XYZ file of C-alpha atoms in Angstrom:
394
model
C 0.272 0.378 0.003
C 2.582 2.437 0.839
C 4.406 1.491 -2.914
C 1.468 2.135 -4.477
C 0.897 5.791 -2.633
C 4.406 6.734 -3.137
C 4.066 5.259 -6.723
C 0.749 7.437 -7.207
C 2.239 11.165 -5.124
C 5.441 10.793 -7.847
C 2.870 10.452 -10.835
C 0.740 13.743 -9.415
C 4.343 15.553 -8.641
C 5.330 14.683 -12.270
C 2.636 15.919 -13.755
C 1.688 19.238 -12.036
C 5.991 19.939 -11.951
C 4.886 19.136 -16.147
C 2.441 21.500 -16.148
C 4.108 24.758 -14.659
C 7.760 23.780 -17.276
C 4.149 23.889 -20.453
C 3.359 27.208 -18.358
C 6.623 28.736 -18.847
C 6.887 28.125 -22.129
C 4.013 29.551 -23.990
C 4.653 32.465 -21.595
C 7.428 34.146 -22.425
C 7.569 34.731 -25.840
C 4.453 36.247 -25.048
C 6.217 38.426 -22.091
C 8.826 39.523 -24.541
C 6.377 40.958 -27.694
C 4.899 43.310 -24.513
C 8.574 44.098 -23.374
C 10.297 44.469 -25.579
C 13.026 47.103 -24.442
C 14.439 47.823 -21.198
C 11.465 50.139 -20.213
C 9.591 46.863 -18.578
C 7.883 49.026 -15.942
C 6.140 51.626 -18.167
C 2.264 51.598 -18.767
C 1.496 49.701 -21.028
C 0.925 51.490 -24.285
C -3.029 50.801 -25.528
C -3.425 48.767 -28.889
C -5.448 51.860 -30.906
C -2.249 54.536 -30.034
C 0.526 52.056 -30.376
C -0.960 51.872 -34.642
C -1.339 55.664 -34.610
C 0.699 57.461 -37.452
C 3.933 58.646 -36.718
C 3.109 61.525 -38.932
C 0.520 64.228 -38.316
C -2.206 64.669 -40.746
C -2.382 67.815 -43.113
C -5.137 70.006 -42.261
C -8.555 69.656 -42.544
C -9.680 72.288 -45.127
C -13.467 71.387 -45.156
C -14.634 74.274 -42.982
C -12.317 76.273 -44.935
C -14.085 75.114 -48.511
C -18.164 75.440 -47.425
C -17.717 79.015 -46.411
C -14.944 79.921 -49.509
C -16.090 77.589 -52.548
C -18.333 80.135 -53.419
C -16.541 82.945 -54.405
C -14.415 81.718 -56.966
C -16.046 82.222 -60.612
C -16.142 80.886 -63.750
C -15.433 83.227 -66.715
C -15.993 82.885 -70.063
C -14.887 85.945 -72.175
C -14.929 86.918 -75.734
C -13.056 89.225 -78.019
C -13.678 90.598 -81.621
C -11.373 91.528 -83.023
C -11.203 92.267 -87.212
C -8.190 90.230 -89.228
C -5.859 93.008 -91.471
C -6.981 92.859 -95.016
C -4.474 90.256 -97.604
C -1.379 92.356 -99.138
C -2.591 90.010 -102.231
C -6.028 91.558 -102.606
C -5.163 92.992 -105.053
C -3.594 90.164 -107.152
C -5.532 89.154 -109.854
C -4.115 85.792 -109.588
C -5.936 85.458 -105.846
C -8.823 86.882 -107.039
C -9.062 83.916 -109.618
C -9.096 81.508 -107.573
C -10.929 83.822 -104.244
C -13.124 85.767 -105.727
C -13.603 89.432 -105.065
C -14.590 88.832 -101.420
C -13.662 91.954 -99.167
C -14.198 89.773 -96.503
C -12.724 86.449 -96.505
C -9.685 88.300 -94.780
C -11.163 91.814 -93.469
C -13.334 90.222 -91.208
C -13.382 89.524 -87.316
C -12.578 86.363 -85.836
C -14.389 85.635 -82.367
C -11.020 84.516 -79.470
C -12.853 82.279 -76.667
C -11.050 82.816 -73.179
C -12.217 80.700 -69.900
C -10.497 80.726 -66.662
C -11.595 81.677 -63.274
C -12.398 84.787 -60.325
C -12.029 85.544 -57.078
C -15.118 88.040 -55.129
C -13.919 90.879 -53.346
C -16.721 92.069 -52.038
C -20.360 91.473 -52.131
C -21.515 94.227 -54.376
C -19.343 92.792 -57.313
C -15.463 93.627 -57.704
C -14.065 90.407 -59.022
C -10.772 89.719 -59.204
C -9.000 87.972 -61.807
C -6.103 87.333 -64.558
C -5.452 89.630 -67.650
C -5.294 86.815 -69.740
C -8.658 85.556 -68.732
C -9.952 88.735 -69.704
C -7.854 88.785 -72.751
C -6.021 90.904 -75.713
C -5.256 95.008 -74.626
C -7.316 96.802 -77.341
C -9.190 93.772 -78.066
C -14.452 93.807 -77.866
C -14.198 91.945 -75.754
C -17.610 90.790 -73.705
C -17.130 88.651 -70.754
C -19.266 86.440 -67.923
C -19.203 85.483 -64.756
C -20.621 82.933 -63.795
C -21.996 82.701 -59.746
C -23.782 80.210 -57.809
C -25.503 77.974 -59.566
C -24.920 78.567 -63.043
C -25.912 81.973 -62.673
C -24.308 84.060 -65.610
C -23.940 87.969 -65.903
C -22.174 90.361 -67.980
C -18.596 92.051 -66.367
C -17.480 95.526 -67.054
C -13.771 95.060 -67.146
C -12.466 98.452 -64.696
C -9.289 97.706 -65.683
C -6.180 95.289 -66.429
C -2.789 95.183 -65.407
C -0.777 93.200 -67.648
C 3.119 94.067 -65.949
C 1.343 91.586 -62.906
C -1.302 90.143 -64.972
C -4.523 90.888 -62.673
C -7.836 92.016 -64.425
C -10.441 94.384 -62.338
C -14.687 93.656 -63.013
C -18.543 94.736 -62.347
C -20.447 92.484 -62.772
C -24.218 94.110 -61.709
C -24.701 92.095 -58.164
C -25.512 92.938 -54.547
C -25.026 90.120 -50.982
C -22.444 87.666 -52.494
C -20.118 85.297 -51.028
C -16.761 86.986 -50.186
C -13.048 85.396 -48.900
C -11.194 87.716 -46.979
C -8.132 89.108 -47.858
C -5.204 87.569 -46.413
C -1.647 88.823 -45.425
C 0.464 87.294 -48.074
C 3.706 89.122 -45.738
C 3.244 85.961 -43.721
C 2.828 83.222 -45.578
C 5.847 80.743 -44.789
C 7.599 77.498 -46.635
C 5.889 74.800 -46.221
C 2.940 76.269 -45.103
C -0.320 74.407 -46.228
C -2.446 76.328 -48.243
C -5.540 75.483 -50.806
C -5.906 76.725 -54.293
C -10.223 77.042 -55.974
C -10.484 77.268 -59.419
C -12.126 75.317 -62.896
C -9.846 73.436 -64.253
C -10.660 71.859 -67.348
C -13.820 73.728 -67.018
C -14.736 71.551 -64.254
C -15.733 74.154 -61.303
C -15.180 74.942 -58.463
C -12.702 71.900 -58.337
C -10.323 72.241 -54.688
C -7.043 71.540 -54.591
C -4.800 71.119 -51.419
C -1.158 71.334 -50.986
C 2.208 73.674 -49.694
C 3.797 76.623 -50.216
C 6.205 76.093 -51.805
C 8.659 79.057 -52.177
C 7.741 82.963 -51.958
C 9.312 86.122 -53.897
C 10.125 83.670 -56.973
C 11.122 86.167 -60.125
C 12.757 85.580 -63.025
C 10.286 83.152 -64.185
C 9.891 84.848 -67.623
C 5.267 85.373 -66.409
C 4.968 88.863 -65.893
C 7.125 92.145 -66.103
C 6.581 92.906 -61.748
C 7.508 89.151 -60.493
C 7.223 88.604 -56.989
C 5.633 84.786 -57.126
C 4.142 82.718 -54.365
C 4.810 78.963 -55.716
C 2.817 76.049 -54.733
C 2.430 72.383 -54.948
C -1.257 72.712 -55.620
C -2.329 71.325 -58.126
C -3.143 74.444 -60.602
C -4.292 73.017 -64.327
C -5.417 75.421 -67.664
C -8.411 77.386 -66.483
C -7.653 77.184 -62.751
C -5.984 81.204 -63.927
C -7.121 83.708 -62.095
C -9.113 81.651 -59.111
C -8.129 81.568 -55.420
C -4.935 80.369 -52.688
C -6.382 80.382 -49.814
C -4.945 79.309 -46.305
C -5.683 77.160 -43.295
C -7.798 80.420 -41.715
C -9.894 80.208 -44.807
C -7.821 84.343 -46.069
C -7.262 84.858 -50.045
C -3.702 85.538 -49.730
C -2.879 84.665 -53.604
C -4.871 85.072 -57.335
C -3.140 81.535 -58.920
C -1.234 83.264 -62.936
C 0.476 80.210 -64.505
C 2.039 76.233 -64.174
C 5.319 76.020 -64.843
C 4.666 72.656 -67.688
C 6.334 70.044 -70.026
C 3.025 68.760 -70.575
C 0.793 71.517 -70.770
C -0.715 69.662 -67.014
C -0.164 69.641 -63.447
C 3.894 69.121 -62.666
C 3.248 70.366 -58.771
C 4.606 73.933 -59.659
C 1.944 76.434 -60.393
C 2.393 80.485 -59.175
C 0.298 83.303 -57.943
C 0.219 86.947 -57.388
C 0.235 87.582 -53.302
C -2.608 88.647 -51.816
C -0.481 91.930 -50.845
C 0.270 92.768 -54.546
C -3.175 91.839 -55.364
C -4.797 94.793 -53.067
C -2.725 97.428 -53.914
C -3.449 96.686 -58.011
C -7.378 96.727 -57.598
C -6.826 99.898 -55.598
C -5.024 101.844 -58.156
C -8.001 99.813 -60.846
C -10.318 100.765 -58.849
C -9.496 104.154 -58.396
C -7.199 105.621 -61.388
C -8.820 102.176 -64.033
C -5.004 101.540 -64.621
C -2.380 100.981 -62.079
C 0.145 104.179 -60.946
C 4.561 102.864 -60.925
C 7.672 104.606 -61.314
C 9.696 105.266 -63.245
C 13.237 106.708 -64.470
C 12.610 106.222 -67.348
C 13.717 103.255 -70.799
C 16.651 101.546 -68.570
C 17.340 97.442 -70.031
C 19.280 96.052 -67.235
C 21.827 92.709 -67.129
C 21.959 90.399 -64.268
C 25.718 90.219 -64.046
C 28.609 87.215 -63.904
C 31.807 87.020 -63.115
C 32.754 87.793 -67.314
C 31.432 90.860 -66.174
C 32.794 91.903 -64.004
C 36.055 91.625 -65.125
C 35.542 93.268 -68.553
C 33.983 95.983 -65.857
C 36.799 96.115 -63.999
C 34.329 95.546 -60.904
C 35.896 93.950 -57.779
C 33.209 91.924 -57.644
C 29.640 90.654 -59.221
C 27.350 91.876 -57.966
C 24.627 93.939 -58.990
C 23.298 94.270 -62.360
C 24.415 96.460 -65.837
C 23.210 99.435 -67.370
C 23.258 97.804 -71.302
C 21.329 100.243 -72.903
C 19.269 103.497 -72.241
C 16.986 105.571 -73.726
C 18.964 109.776 -73.793
C 15.610 111.418 -73.496
C 15.247 109.170 -69.980
C 15.552 110.456 -66.292
C 18.102 108.716 -65.632
C 20.186 109.712 -68.101
C 19.858 113.077 -67.777
C 20.841 111.993 -63.940
C 24.152 110.792 -65.524
C 23.210 107.684 -65.326
C 25.277 105.382 -68.467
C 25.504 101.842 -70.492
C 28.283 99.754 -68.583
C 27.571 101.676 -64.902
C 27.026 98.398 -62.656
C 24.065 99.346 -60.410
C 24.630 98.350 -57.219
C 22.033 100.114 -55.207
C 19.123 101.595 -54.722
C 18.198 103.665 -51.632
C 19.886 101.278 -49.977
C 19.243 97.759 -50.928
C 21.685 96.099 -52.787
C 20.898 94.656 -56.196
C 20.798 90.863 -56.975
C 18.652 90.593 -59.930
C 16.831 92.599 -63.060
C 13.813 91.743 -61.451
C 14.314 93.621 -58.751
C 15.269 96.951 -59.585
C 12.059 96.541 -61.559
C 10.059 96.153 -58.245
C 12.129 98.701 -55.925
C 11.644 101.325 -59.119
C 7.796 100.396 -60.197
C 7.180 100.453 -56.091
C 8.881 104.320 -55.387
C 6.543 107.310 -55.023
C 6.184 109.572 -58.020
C 8.008 112.461 -58.019
C 10.018 111.324 -55.192
C 14.231 110.946 -55.694
C 15.770 107.000 -56.105
C 19.239 106.623 -54.391
C 21.506 104.607 -56.744
C 24.953 103.207 -56.370
C 26.636 102.608 -59.645
C 30.343 100.949 -59.746
C 31.787 102.266 -63.117
C 35.706 102.154 -63.595
C 35.495 100.669 -60.859
C 34.971 103.078 -58.520
C 31.476 103.464 -56.429
C 29.449 107.323 -57.439
C 25.922 107.707 -55.658
C 23.253 109.478 -58.646
C 20.258 111.356 -57.245
C 17.557 110.367 -60.111
C 13.792 111.572 -60.180
C 11.049 109.277 -60.151
C 8.670 110.431 -62.976
C 5.145 108.231 -63.588
C 5.320 105.242 -65.878
C 3.969 106.253 -69.259
C 1.310 103.855 -69.705
C 2.541 101.152 -73.000
C -1.085 99.315 -74.459
C 0.999 96.161 -74.990
C -0.500 93.070 -76.986
C 0.203 88.820 -75.897
C 0.520 87.156 -79.158
């Protein structure tokens, strides 16, 4: 009997030990998976937090879109132009084939342009691009579509080819408006939203970031100070709104850089602060008033020019040619001079020089520092009103 109890005790003990060892073998891997580092004393991480993405999501533009998209319009313009009569109209050989059809080449033709616009006042002022309205000097009929396919004839208040901005007026009241934002406070990588009518798809919204500020020398307009963005902008977006995350208008979309004609992540917008200045002048005077020192053509500086002109450094810009009846020539500026500063601001490229002179107060004098034959001198050049020149785009 005692032998049987001993055998039974050993058997039970063996089973218990087997259960204990088996339990430790299955628990150990799960323990290692739960606490993979030395921070074993830390609070357990909730499953939901552990699976959260490492990067924060982009801003929510849904409320901004609800408040702003209705203030972005579709703009259709038709420019009526009369073709030039052919020089062969009196040629007998030409008349043999075409007959006496005087209006064949002298008749009017219509060109249509589609784009976007932004309502900036409840009583019907709309900002768009000059190239959306049409060529200067053409008889233009502009239609603005607001709301649910409500087409209204627009009056052209004024256009500015230097910045590619145009101002329209429609007969309407209580229109939705996008409030102005301060474009000088924009930062690189800040989120922005573009609204427009790409490919005639009304009130399309795209989101991106500010890629660069103060972008110039891109060959789009004479006065360049663009916001660059990667928010998708395509043909038809021209004149549309660039809006920050607070629902403020910070730019007017103007152009894209593209090798295919479509979106490639490089779009340009005119900053809102510049647009407001243009709009203010167009409302008051019908044109933009700018400063001028007369016709002066300048070139960017480089090491070769610096050596030829005996300049110590390749800084500034070079006067290439100028008009003899210009204020600059009368004040002593000459071709070959190197302009290094305007009113104490160092000059780095031609676009910057154009902006500084254009923004100068009419009637004042610009203090221009130049290098001539390796010697530095200062000229006082009077700022005159820029003569309005109508430029026809080709």
